[in-house]
Coordinates of C-alpha atoms in Angstrom, one line a residue:
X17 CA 23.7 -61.4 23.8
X18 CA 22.8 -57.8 22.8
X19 CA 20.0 -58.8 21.1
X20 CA 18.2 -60.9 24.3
X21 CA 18.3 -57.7 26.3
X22 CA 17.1 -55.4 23.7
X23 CA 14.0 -57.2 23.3
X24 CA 12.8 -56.7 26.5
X25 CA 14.3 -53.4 26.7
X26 CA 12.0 -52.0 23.8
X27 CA 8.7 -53.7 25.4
X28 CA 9.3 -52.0 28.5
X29 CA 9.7 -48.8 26.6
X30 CA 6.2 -49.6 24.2
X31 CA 4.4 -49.9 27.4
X32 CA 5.8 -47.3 29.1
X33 CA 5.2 -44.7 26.3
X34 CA 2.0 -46.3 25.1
X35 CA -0.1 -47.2 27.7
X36 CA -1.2 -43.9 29.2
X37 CA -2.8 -42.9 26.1
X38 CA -5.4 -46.0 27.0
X39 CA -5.8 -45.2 30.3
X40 CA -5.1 -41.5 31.1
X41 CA -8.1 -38.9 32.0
X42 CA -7.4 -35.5 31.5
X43 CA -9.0 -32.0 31.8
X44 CA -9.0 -29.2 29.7
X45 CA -8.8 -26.0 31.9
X46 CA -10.6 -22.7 29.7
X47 CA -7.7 -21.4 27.9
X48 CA -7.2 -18.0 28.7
X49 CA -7.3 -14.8 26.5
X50 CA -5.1 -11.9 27.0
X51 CA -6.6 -9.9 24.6
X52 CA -10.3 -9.6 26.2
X53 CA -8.5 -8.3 29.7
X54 CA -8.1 -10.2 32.8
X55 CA -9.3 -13.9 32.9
X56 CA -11.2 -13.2 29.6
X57 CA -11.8 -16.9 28.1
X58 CA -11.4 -18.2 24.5
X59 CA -14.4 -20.3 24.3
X60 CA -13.6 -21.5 20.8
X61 CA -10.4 -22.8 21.5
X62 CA -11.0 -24.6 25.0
X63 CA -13.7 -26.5 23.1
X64 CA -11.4 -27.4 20.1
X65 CA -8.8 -28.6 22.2
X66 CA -10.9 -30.5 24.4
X67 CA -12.6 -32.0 21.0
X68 CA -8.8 -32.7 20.0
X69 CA -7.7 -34.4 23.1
X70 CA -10.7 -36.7 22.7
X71 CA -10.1 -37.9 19.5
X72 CA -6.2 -38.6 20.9
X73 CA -8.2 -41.4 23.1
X74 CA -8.1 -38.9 26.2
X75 CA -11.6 -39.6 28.2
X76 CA -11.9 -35.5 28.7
X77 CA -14.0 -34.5 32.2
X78 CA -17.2 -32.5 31.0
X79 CA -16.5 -28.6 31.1
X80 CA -19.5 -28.2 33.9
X81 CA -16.9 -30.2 35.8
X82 CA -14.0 -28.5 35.1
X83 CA -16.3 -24.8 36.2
X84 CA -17.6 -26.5 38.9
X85 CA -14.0 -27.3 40.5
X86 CA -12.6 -23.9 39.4
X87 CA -15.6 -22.4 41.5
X88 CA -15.3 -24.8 44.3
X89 CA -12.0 -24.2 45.1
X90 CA -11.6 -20.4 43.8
X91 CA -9.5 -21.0 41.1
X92 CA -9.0 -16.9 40.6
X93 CA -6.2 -17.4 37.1
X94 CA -7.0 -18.3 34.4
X95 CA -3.8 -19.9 32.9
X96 CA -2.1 -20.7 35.6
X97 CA -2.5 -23.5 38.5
X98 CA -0.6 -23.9 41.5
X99 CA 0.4 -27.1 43.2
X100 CA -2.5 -27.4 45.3
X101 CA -4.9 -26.8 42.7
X102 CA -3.1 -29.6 40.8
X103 CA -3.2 -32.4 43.7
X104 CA -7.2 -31.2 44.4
X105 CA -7.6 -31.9 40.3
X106 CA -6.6 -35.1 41.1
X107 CA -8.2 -35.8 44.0
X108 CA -11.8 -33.9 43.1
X109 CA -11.9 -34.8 39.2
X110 CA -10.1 -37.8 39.3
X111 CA -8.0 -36.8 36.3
X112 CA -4.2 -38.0 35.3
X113 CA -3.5 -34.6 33.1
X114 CA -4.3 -31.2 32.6
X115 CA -4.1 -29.1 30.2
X116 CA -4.2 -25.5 30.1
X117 CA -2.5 -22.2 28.3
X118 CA -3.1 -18.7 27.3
X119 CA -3.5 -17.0 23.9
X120 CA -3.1 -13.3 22.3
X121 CA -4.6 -11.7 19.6
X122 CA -2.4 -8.8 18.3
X123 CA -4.4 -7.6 15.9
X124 CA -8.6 -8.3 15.4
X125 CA -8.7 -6.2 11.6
X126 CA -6.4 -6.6 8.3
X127 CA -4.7 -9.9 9.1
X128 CA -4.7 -11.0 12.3
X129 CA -2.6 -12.8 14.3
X130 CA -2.6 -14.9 17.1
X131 CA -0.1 -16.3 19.5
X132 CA -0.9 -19.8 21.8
X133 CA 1.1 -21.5 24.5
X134 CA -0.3 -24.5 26.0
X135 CA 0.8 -26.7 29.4
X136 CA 0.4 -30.2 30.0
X137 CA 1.0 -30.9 33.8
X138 CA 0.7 -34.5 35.3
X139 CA -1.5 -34.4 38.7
X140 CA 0.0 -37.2 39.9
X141 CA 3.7 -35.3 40.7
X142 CA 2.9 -31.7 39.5
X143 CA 5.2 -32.3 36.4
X144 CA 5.3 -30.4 33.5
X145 CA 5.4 -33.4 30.9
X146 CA 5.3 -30.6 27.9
X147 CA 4.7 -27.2 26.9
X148 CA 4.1 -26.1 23.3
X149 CA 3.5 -22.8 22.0
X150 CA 3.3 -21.0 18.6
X151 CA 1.7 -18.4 16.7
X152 CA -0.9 -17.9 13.3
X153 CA -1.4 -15.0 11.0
X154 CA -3.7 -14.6 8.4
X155 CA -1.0 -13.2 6.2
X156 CA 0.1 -17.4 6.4
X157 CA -2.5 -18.3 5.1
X158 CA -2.2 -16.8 1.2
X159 CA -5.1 -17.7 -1.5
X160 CA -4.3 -17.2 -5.3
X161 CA -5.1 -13.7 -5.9
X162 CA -6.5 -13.6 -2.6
X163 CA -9.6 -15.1 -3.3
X164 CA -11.7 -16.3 -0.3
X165 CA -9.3 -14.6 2.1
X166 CA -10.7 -13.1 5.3
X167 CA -10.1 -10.1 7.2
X168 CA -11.1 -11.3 10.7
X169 CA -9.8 -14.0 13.0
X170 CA -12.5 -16.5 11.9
X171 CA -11.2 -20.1 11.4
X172 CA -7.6 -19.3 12.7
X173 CA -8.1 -21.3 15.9
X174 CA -8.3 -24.7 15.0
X175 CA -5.4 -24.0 12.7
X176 CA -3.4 -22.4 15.4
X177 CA -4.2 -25.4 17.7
X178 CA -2.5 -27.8 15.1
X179 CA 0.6 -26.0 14.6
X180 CA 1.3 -25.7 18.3
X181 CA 0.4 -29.6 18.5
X182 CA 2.7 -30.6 15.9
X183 CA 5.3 -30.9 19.0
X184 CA 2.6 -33.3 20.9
X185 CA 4.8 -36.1 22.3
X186 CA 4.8 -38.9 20.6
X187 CA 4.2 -41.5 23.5
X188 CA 1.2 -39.6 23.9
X189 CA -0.5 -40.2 19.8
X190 CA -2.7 -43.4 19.8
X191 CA -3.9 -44.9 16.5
X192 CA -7.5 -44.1 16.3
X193 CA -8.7 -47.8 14.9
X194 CA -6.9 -49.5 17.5
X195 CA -9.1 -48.0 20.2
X196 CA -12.2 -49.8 21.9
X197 CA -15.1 -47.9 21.5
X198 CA -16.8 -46.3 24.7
X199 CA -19.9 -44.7 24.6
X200 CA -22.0 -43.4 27.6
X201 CA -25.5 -43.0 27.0
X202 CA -25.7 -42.1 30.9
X203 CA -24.3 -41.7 34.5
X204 CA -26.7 -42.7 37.7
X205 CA -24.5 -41.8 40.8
X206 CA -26.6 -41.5 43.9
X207 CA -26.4 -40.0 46.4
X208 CA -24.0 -37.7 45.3
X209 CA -24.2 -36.1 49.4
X210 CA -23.4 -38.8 52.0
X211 CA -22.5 -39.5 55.8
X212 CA -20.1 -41.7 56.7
X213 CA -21.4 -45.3 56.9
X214 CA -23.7 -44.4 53.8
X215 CA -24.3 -46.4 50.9
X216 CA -23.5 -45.0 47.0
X217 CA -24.8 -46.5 43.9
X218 CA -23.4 -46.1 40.0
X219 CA -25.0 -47.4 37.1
X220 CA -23.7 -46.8 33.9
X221 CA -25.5 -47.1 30.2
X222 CA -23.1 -47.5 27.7
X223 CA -24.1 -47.6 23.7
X224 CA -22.0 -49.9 22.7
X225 CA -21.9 -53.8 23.6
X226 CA -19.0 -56.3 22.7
X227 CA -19.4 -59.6 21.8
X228 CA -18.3 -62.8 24.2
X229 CA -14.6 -63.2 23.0
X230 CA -13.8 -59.4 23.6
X231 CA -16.0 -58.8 26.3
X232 CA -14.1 -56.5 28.9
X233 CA -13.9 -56.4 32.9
X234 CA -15.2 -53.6 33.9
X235 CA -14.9 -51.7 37.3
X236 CA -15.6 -48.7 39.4
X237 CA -12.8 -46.7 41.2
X238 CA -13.1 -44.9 44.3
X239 CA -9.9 -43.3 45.6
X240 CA -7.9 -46.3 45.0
X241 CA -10.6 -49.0 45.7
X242 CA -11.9 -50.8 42.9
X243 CA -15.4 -52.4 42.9
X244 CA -16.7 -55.3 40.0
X245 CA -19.7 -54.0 38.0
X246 CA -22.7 -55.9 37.6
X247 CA -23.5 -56.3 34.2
X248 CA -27.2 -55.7 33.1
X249 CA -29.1 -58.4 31.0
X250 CA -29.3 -56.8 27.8
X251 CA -25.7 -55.9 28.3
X252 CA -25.2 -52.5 28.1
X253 CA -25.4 -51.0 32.0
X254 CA -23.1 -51.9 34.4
X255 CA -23.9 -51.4 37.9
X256 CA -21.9 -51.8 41.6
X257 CA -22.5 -49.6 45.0
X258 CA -20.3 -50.3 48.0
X259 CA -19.8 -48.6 51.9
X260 CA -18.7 -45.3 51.8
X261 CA -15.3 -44.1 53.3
X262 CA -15.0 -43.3 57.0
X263 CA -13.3 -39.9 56.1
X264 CA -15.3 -36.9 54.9
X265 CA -14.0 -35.0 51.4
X266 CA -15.2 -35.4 47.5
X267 CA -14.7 -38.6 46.2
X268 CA -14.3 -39.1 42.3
X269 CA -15.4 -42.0 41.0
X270 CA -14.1 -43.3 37.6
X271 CA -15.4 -46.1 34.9
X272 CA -12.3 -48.7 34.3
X273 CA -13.1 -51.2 31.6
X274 CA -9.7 -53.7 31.5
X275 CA -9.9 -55.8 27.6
X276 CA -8.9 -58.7 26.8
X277 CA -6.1 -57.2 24.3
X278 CA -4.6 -55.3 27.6
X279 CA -6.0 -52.2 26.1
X280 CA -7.5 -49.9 29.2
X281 CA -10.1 -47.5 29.1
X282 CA -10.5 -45.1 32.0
X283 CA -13.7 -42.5 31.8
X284 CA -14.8 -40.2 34.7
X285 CA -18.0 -40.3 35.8
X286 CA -19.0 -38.1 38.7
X287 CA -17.9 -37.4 42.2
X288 CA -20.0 -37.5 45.4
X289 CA -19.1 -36.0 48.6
X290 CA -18.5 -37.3 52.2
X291 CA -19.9 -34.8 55.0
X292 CA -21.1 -36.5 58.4
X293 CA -20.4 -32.8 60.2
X294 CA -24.2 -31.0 61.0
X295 CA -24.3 -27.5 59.7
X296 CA -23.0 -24.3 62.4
X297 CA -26.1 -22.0 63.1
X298 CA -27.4 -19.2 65.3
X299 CA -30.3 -17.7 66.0
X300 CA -30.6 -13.9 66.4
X301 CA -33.9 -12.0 67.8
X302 CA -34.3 -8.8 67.4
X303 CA -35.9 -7.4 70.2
X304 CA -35.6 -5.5 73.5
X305 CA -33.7 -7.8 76.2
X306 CA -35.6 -7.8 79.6
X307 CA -33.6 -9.7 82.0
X308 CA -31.7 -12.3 79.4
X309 CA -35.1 -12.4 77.4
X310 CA -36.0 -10.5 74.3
X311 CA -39.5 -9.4 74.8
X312 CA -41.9 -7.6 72.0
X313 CA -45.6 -6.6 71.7
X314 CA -46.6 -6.8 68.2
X315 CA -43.4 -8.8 66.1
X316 CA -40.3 -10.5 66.5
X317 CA -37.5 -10.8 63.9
X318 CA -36.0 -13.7 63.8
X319 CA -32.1 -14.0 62.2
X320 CA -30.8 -16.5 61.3
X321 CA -27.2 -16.9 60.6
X322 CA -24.9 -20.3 59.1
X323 CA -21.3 -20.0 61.1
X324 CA -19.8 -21.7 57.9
X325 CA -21.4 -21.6 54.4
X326 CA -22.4 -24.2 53.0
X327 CA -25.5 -25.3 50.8
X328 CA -28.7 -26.1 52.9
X329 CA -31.0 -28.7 52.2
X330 CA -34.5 -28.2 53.9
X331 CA -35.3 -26.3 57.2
X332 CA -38.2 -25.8 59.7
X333 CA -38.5 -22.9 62.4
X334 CA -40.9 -23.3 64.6
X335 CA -42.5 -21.7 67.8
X336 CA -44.0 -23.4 70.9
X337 CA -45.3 -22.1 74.4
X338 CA -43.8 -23.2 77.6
X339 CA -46.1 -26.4 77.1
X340 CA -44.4 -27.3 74.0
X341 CA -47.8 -26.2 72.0
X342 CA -46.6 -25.3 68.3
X343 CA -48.1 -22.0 67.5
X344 CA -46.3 -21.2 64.3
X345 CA -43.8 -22.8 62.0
X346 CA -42.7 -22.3 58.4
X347 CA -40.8 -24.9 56.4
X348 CA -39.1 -24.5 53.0
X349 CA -35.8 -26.1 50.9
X350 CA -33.2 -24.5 49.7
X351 CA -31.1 -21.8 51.4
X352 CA -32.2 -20.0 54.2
X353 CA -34.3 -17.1 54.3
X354 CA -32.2 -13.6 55.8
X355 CA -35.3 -13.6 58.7
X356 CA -38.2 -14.4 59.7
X357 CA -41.1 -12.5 61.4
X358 CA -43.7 -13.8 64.3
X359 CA -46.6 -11.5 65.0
X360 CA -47.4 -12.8 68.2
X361 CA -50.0 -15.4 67.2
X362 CA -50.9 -18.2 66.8
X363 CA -51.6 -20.8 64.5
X364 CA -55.8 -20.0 65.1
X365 CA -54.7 -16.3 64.4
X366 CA -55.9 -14.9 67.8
X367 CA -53.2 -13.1 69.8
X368 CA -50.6 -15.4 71.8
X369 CA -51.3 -15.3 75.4
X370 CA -48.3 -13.4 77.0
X371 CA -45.8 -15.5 78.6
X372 CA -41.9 -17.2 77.7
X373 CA -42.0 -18.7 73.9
X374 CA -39.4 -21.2 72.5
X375 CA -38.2 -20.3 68.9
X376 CA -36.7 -23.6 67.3
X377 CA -35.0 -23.8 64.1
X378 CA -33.9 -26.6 62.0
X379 CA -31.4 -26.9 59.3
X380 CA -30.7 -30.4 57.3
X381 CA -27.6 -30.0 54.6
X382 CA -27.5 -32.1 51.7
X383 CA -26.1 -35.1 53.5
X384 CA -29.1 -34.7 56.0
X385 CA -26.9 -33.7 58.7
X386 CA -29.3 -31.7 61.1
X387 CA -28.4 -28.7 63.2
X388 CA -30.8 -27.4 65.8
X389 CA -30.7 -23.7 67.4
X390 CA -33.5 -22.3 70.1
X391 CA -33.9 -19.2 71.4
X392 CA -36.3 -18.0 74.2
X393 CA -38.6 -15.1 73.6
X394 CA -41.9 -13.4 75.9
X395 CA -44.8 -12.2 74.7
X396 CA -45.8 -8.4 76.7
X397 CA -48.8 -6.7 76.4
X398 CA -49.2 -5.7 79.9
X399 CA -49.6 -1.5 79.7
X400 CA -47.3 0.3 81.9
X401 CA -48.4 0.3 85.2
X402 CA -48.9 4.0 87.1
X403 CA -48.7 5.5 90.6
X404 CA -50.2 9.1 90.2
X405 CA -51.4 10.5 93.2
X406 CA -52.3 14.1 94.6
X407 CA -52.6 15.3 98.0
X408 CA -52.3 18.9 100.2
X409 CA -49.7 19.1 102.6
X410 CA -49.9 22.2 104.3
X411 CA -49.6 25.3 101.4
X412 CA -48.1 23.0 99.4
X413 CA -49.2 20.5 96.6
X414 CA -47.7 17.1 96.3
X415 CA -48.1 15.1 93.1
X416 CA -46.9 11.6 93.2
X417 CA -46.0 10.0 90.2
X418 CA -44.5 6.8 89.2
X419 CA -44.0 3.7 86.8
X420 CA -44.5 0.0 88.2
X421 CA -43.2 -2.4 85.6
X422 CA -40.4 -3.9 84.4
X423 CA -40.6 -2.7 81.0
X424 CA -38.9 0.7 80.6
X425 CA -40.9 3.7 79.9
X426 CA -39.4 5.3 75.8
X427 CA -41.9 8.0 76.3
X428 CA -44.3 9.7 78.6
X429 CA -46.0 12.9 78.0
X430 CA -47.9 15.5 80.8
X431 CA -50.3 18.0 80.1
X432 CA -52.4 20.7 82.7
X433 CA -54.8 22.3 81.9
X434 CA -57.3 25.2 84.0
X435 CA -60.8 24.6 84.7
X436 CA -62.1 26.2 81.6
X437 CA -59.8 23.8 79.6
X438 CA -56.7 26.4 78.8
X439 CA -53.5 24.8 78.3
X440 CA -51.1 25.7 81.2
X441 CA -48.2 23.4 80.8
X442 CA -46.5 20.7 78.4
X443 CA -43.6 18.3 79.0
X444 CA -42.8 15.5 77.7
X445 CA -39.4 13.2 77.9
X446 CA -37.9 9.4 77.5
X447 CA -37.8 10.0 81.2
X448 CA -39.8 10.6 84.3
X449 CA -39.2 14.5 85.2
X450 CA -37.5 16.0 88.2
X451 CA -38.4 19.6 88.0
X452 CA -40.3 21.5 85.8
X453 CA -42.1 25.1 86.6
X454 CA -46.0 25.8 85.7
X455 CA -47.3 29.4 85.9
X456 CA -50.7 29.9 86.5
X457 CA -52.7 32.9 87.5
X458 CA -51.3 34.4 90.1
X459 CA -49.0 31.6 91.3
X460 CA -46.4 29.7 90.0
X461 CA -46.3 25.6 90.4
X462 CA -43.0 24.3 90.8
X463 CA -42.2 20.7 90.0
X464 CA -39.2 20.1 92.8
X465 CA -37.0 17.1 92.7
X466 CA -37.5 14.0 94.2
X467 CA -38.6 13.9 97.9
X468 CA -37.9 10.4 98.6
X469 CA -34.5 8.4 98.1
X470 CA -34.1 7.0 94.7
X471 CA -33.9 3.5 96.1
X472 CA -37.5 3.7 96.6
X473 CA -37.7 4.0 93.0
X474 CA -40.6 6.6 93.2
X475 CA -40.7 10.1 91.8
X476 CA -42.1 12.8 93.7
X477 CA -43.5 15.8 92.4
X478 CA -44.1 19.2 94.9
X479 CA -45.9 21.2 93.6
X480 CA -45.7 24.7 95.5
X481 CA -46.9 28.4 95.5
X482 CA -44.8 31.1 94.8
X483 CA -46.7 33.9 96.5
X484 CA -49.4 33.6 98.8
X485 CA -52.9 32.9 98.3
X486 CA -56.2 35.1 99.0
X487 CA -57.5 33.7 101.9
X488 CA -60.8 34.4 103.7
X489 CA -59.8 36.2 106.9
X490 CA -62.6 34.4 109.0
X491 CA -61.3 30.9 107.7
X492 CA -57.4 30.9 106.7
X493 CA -57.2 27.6 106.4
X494 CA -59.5 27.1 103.4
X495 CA -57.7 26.4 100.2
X496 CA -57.8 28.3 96.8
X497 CA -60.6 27.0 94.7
X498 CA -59.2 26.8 91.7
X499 CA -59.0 23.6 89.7
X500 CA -56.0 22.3 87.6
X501 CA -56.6 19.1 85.5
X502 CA -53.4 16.4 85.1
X503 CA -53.0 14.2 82.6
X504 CA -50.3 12.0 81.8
X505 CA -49.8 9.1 79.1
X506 CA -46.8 6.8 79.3
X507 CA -45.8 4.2 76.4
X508 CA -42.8 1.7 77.5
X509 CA -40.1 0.5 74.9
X510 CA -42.5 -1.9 73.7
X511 CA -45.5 0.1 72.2
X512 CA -47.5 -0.6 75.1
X513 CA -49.3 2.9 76.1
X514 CA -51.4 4.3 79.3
X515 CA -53.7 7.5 80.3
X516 CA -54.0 8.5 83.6
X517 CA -55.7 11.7 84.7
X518 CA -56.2 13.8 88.0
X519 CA -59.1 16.4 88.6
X520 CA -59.0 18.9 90.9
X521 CA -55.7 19.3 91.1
X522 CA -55.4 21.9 94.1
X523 CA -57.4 19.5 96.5
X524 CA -57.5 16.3 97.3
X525 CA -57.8 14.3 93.6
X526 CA -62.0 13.5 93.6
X527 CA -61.7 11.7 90.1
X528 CA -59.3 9.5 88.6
X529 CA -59.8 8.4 85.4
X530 CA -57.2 5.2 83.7
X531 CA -57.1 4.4 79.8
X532 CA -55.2 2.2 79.2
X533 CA -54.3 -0.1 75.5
X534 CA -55.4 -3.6 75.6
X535 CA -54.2 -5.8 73.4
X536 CA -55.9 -6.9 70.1
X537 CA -58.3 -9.8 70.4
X538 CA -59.6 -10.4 67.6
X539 CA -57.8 -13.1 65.0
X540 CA -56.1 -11.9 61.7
X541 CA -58.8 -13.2 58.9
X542 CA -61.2 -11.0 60.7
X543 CA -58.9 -7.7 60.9
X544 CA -58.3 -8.4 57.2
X545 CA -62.0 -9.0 56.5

C-alpha cells in the first residue's frame, strides 16, 4: 500500500525539481565589484557565469538586453534589485530567474584574494530560491615549488565561480546529453514600435533541424498568449504574427519549442513595445509680443520643447502665410533639434511680405504617433512712424514730437546743431524726453514737459528763451534770425530705424527731410554672391 503511493509521490517530485531546468529563462544581472568603487562591474565574471548558466540548459537573455532594461528603468545598484525591478524583469525580459551578486578583491599584489556572493531570485514571486557565496586565494592554489604560480588575480574567477556553485541546487543541474539542441542563427521581430490594433511579425532561423519522429511543436508567447509557428520549407525558420494587445507597455516575446519526449525549451527573443499615445510638444518663439503675437524684423527662433521624453522618430516644421502658402520647412529624423531659426523669407529667398505667419511643427514617435503644435508669428518692417513738427507761438518755440506705431521705440537719439554746424545739444534715451535744457548764444532752450494730456499720446516739446532777444526797435515783432538744425533718429524694439530732421529751427520749419530703413529686397544667393 506504501509502495502505490510512493510511486507517484517521487514522479511528482522528478517533475517538480526537474522541469524548470528545460524550460526556465534567466538573466544574469553584471555582477558587481566592490573593489573598483561604487557600481564598478566585473566584466569577467558576469560573462563566466552567464557562459555557466547556459551550459546548465538556462536560455540566458543577451547582456545588450539585460543594459538595455537596467537603463530603461534606472536600475541605479548594482547588486541589488528591488521588487519592482523584479516583476518589470519579468514582464520586460520575459525571464523566470535572475541572477545577480557582488564580489571583493582584498588584495590585487602577492596572492590575492577574492570573495563572491551570488543571488538567484524567481520573478515570478520575488523569492529568493538560493544564495551562495565563498571566497579564493591564490595562496589555495599551491604549485610544487611554486612553479607556474602567479602573483596577480588572473584566472581566479572562473575558479571562484565553481566553488561558490558547488551549493547549486540540485533540482536545478540538467544532464547536458539529454538536452535538445537549440541554435538561433537569427531573430526578425518587426515592428518592434506599435499602436494598438497593429500587426507584429517573428521569424526565427534556427541551425538545427530534427527529423520527423522528434520533430517538436513550436510556438511564440506573448504575455500569456501562445501563437503556432509556421514552419518554413527547408525547415529551419519558423514564423507566426498575430494582433497586437489593446493595452500599451513592452511586450516580451519568447520561442517555446514543446518535444515529443516532454522535454521544453524556452528562449527569449526580443520584446516590442505598445504606444498608441502621440508625443506632448510646445512650441516657443522667441520674440517681442505685440498684442498676443511675437513679431520680429530679421529672425525668429523657434523652440521646441517634448513635455515628456521620449525617443522621436521623424519631424517637419514648417511655415505658411495666412493663405496657407509654405514658405519654409525643414524635415529631419531622429531627435529634435534645441531650435530652429526663420529669417523672414521665403522659399525663393526674397524677403517675406509683412503680415501674420503660421509656424507648424510635426513630431512622429517610433510607433508613428503624430503630434502637431502651431504658433502664430508677424513679419514687421514698417520703420517707426514720426510726428516732428515746429512752429512760433508768440516768444516761444514749440517743437512737436511724437511716435505713431505700435511697435515700441528701444532707442531714439536727438541732436542740434547751429547754422555753421557746431554741436549744441545731445540726448538720447529708450524713451521720448520730457525736459531737457539747450544753451545757445545768448539764450537758453528749454525742453518743458508735455503740453497736452498724456491720453493724447503726444509729446510736446517748448522750446523757450531765457532772456530776451535783440529786437529791431522799428519792427519788434520780427524774430531772431538765427537757425538751429534738429535731428532725430528713432529705432523701435525691432531693429527697425528712422531720421527725421528740422531746419530753421527758430521759424517756422522750411525743410523737412525723412530717411527712413526699408527693408532688404534683394534674395539671399544674391547678398551672398
Amino acid at each position: 500500500m506504501q509502495r502505490q503511493y510512493l510511486l507517484p509521490i517521487l514522479l511528482a517530485w522528478v517533475f517538480f525539481h526537474a522541469a524548470p531546468a528545460w524550460s526556465m529563462t534567466m538573466a544574469v544581472f553584471p555582477i558587481e565589484d566592490l573593489s573598483q568603487g561604487q557600481n564598478g562591474v566585473n566584466i569577467e565574471m558576469t560573462e563566466y557565469l552567464s557562459w555557466d548558466m547556459n551550459q546548465k540548459g538556462f536560455d540566458v537573455v543577451a547582456k545588450d538586453e539585460v543594459m538595455s532594461f537596467m537603463a530603461r528603468n534606472r536600475v541605479r545598484w548594482l547588486g541589488f534589485l528591488d521588487t519592482r525591478h523584479i516583476i518589470l524583469a519579468r514582464e520586460e525580459l520575459g525571464v523566470d530567474l535572475i541572477l545577480f551578486g557582488t564580489m571583493t578583491l582584498r588584495q590585487e599584489k602577492i596572492s590575492p584574494s577574492f570573495g563572491l556572493t551570488l543571488y538567484l531570485v524567481r520573478t515570478e514571486d520575488t523569492r529568493t530560491l538560493w544564495t551562495g557565496s565563498g571566497g579564493l586565494s591564490q595562496q589555495d592554489i599551491v604549485n610544487l615549488l611554486g612553479v607556474g604560480e602567479k602573483e596577480e588575480a588572473e584566472g581566479l574567477l572562473p575558479r571562484l565561480a565553481q566553488n561558490v556553485m558547488t551549493s547549486w541546487p540540485v533540482e536545478f543541474e540538467t544532464v547536458e546529453k539529454q538536452q535538445h539542441a537549440l541554435e538561433i542563427e537569427s531573430v526578425d521581430l518587426t515592428p518592434v514600435h506599435v499602436r494598438r490594433g497593429d500587426q507584429v511579425n517573428c521569424n526565427v532561423r534556427l541551425r538545427t533541424r530534427w527529423s520527423d519522429e522528434d520533430m517538436p511543436r513550436v510556438f511564440f508567447k506573448v504575455s500569456g498568449r501562445v501563437y503556432m509557428a509556421r514552419q518554413s520549407e527547408d525547415g529551419f525558420g519558423y514564423e507566426s504574427d498575430w494582433m497586437v494587445s489593446d493595452r500599451d507597455g513592452r511586450y516580451p516575446v519568447t520561442l517555446v519549442i514543446n518535444w515529443p519526449s516532454g522535454y521544453k525549451k524556452v528562449a527569449f527573443l526580443g520584446a516590442y513595445t505598445i504606444d498608441s499615445a502621440p508625443p506632448k510638444l510646445v512650441l516657443e518663439l522667441k520674440g517681442v509680443q505685440l498684442e498676443g503675437t511675437v513679431a520680429f524684423r530679421d529672425q525668429v527662433i523657434i523652440i521646441p520643447r517634448m513635455l515628456r521624453r521620449e525617443p522621436v522618430a521623424r519631424w517637419k516644421l514648417k511655415v505658411e502665410d495666412e493663405a496657407g502658402q509654405e514658405q519654409m520647412s525643414y524635415t529631419g529624423y531622429g531627435q529634435l533639434p534645441k531650435r530652429f531659426v526663420w529669417n523672414g523669407r521665403g522659399k525663393d529667398g526674397w524677403p517675406a511680405a509683412e503680415g501674420i505667419y503660421r509656424v507648424t511643427l510635426q513630431v512622429w514617435d517610433r510607433s508613428d504617433n503624430l503630434a502637431v503644435a502651431t504658433q502664430p508669428v508677424a513679419v514687421a518692417r514698417t520703420p517707426p512712424a514720426m510726428v516732428l513738427e515746429a512752429k512760433n507761438q508768440g516768444r516761444d518755440m514749440i517743437v512737436d514730437l511724437d511716435h505713431d506705431g505700435k511697435v515700441p521705440i528701444a532707442f531714439w537719439r536727438m541732436e542740434m546743431r547751429s547754422e555753421t554746424g557746431e554741436l549744441i545739444k545731445v540726448a538720447e534715451g529708450d524713451q521720448l524726453p520730457y525736459r531737457m535744457d539747450v544753451t545757445l548764444p545768448n539764450k537758453v532752450i528749454k525742453v518743458a514737459e508735455q503740453l497736452v494730456p498724456p491720453a493724447a499720446g503726444r509729446n510736446v516739446v517748448r522750446v523757450a528763451e531765457a532772456a530776451p532777444l535783440m529786437m529791431d526797435v522799428a519792427l519788434p515783432e520780427d524774430k531772431d534770425t538765427r537757425k538751429v538744425e534738429v535731428t532725430v533718429v528713432m529705432r523701435d524694439i525691432l531693429g527697425n530705424f528712422s531720421r527725421e530732421k528740422i531746419v530753421d529751427l527758430n521759424g517756422l520749419a522750411n525743410q523737412q527731410e525723412l530717411d527712413r530703413q526699408p527693408p532688404k529686397e534683394s534674395p539671399v544667393w544674391i547678398d551672398e554672391f
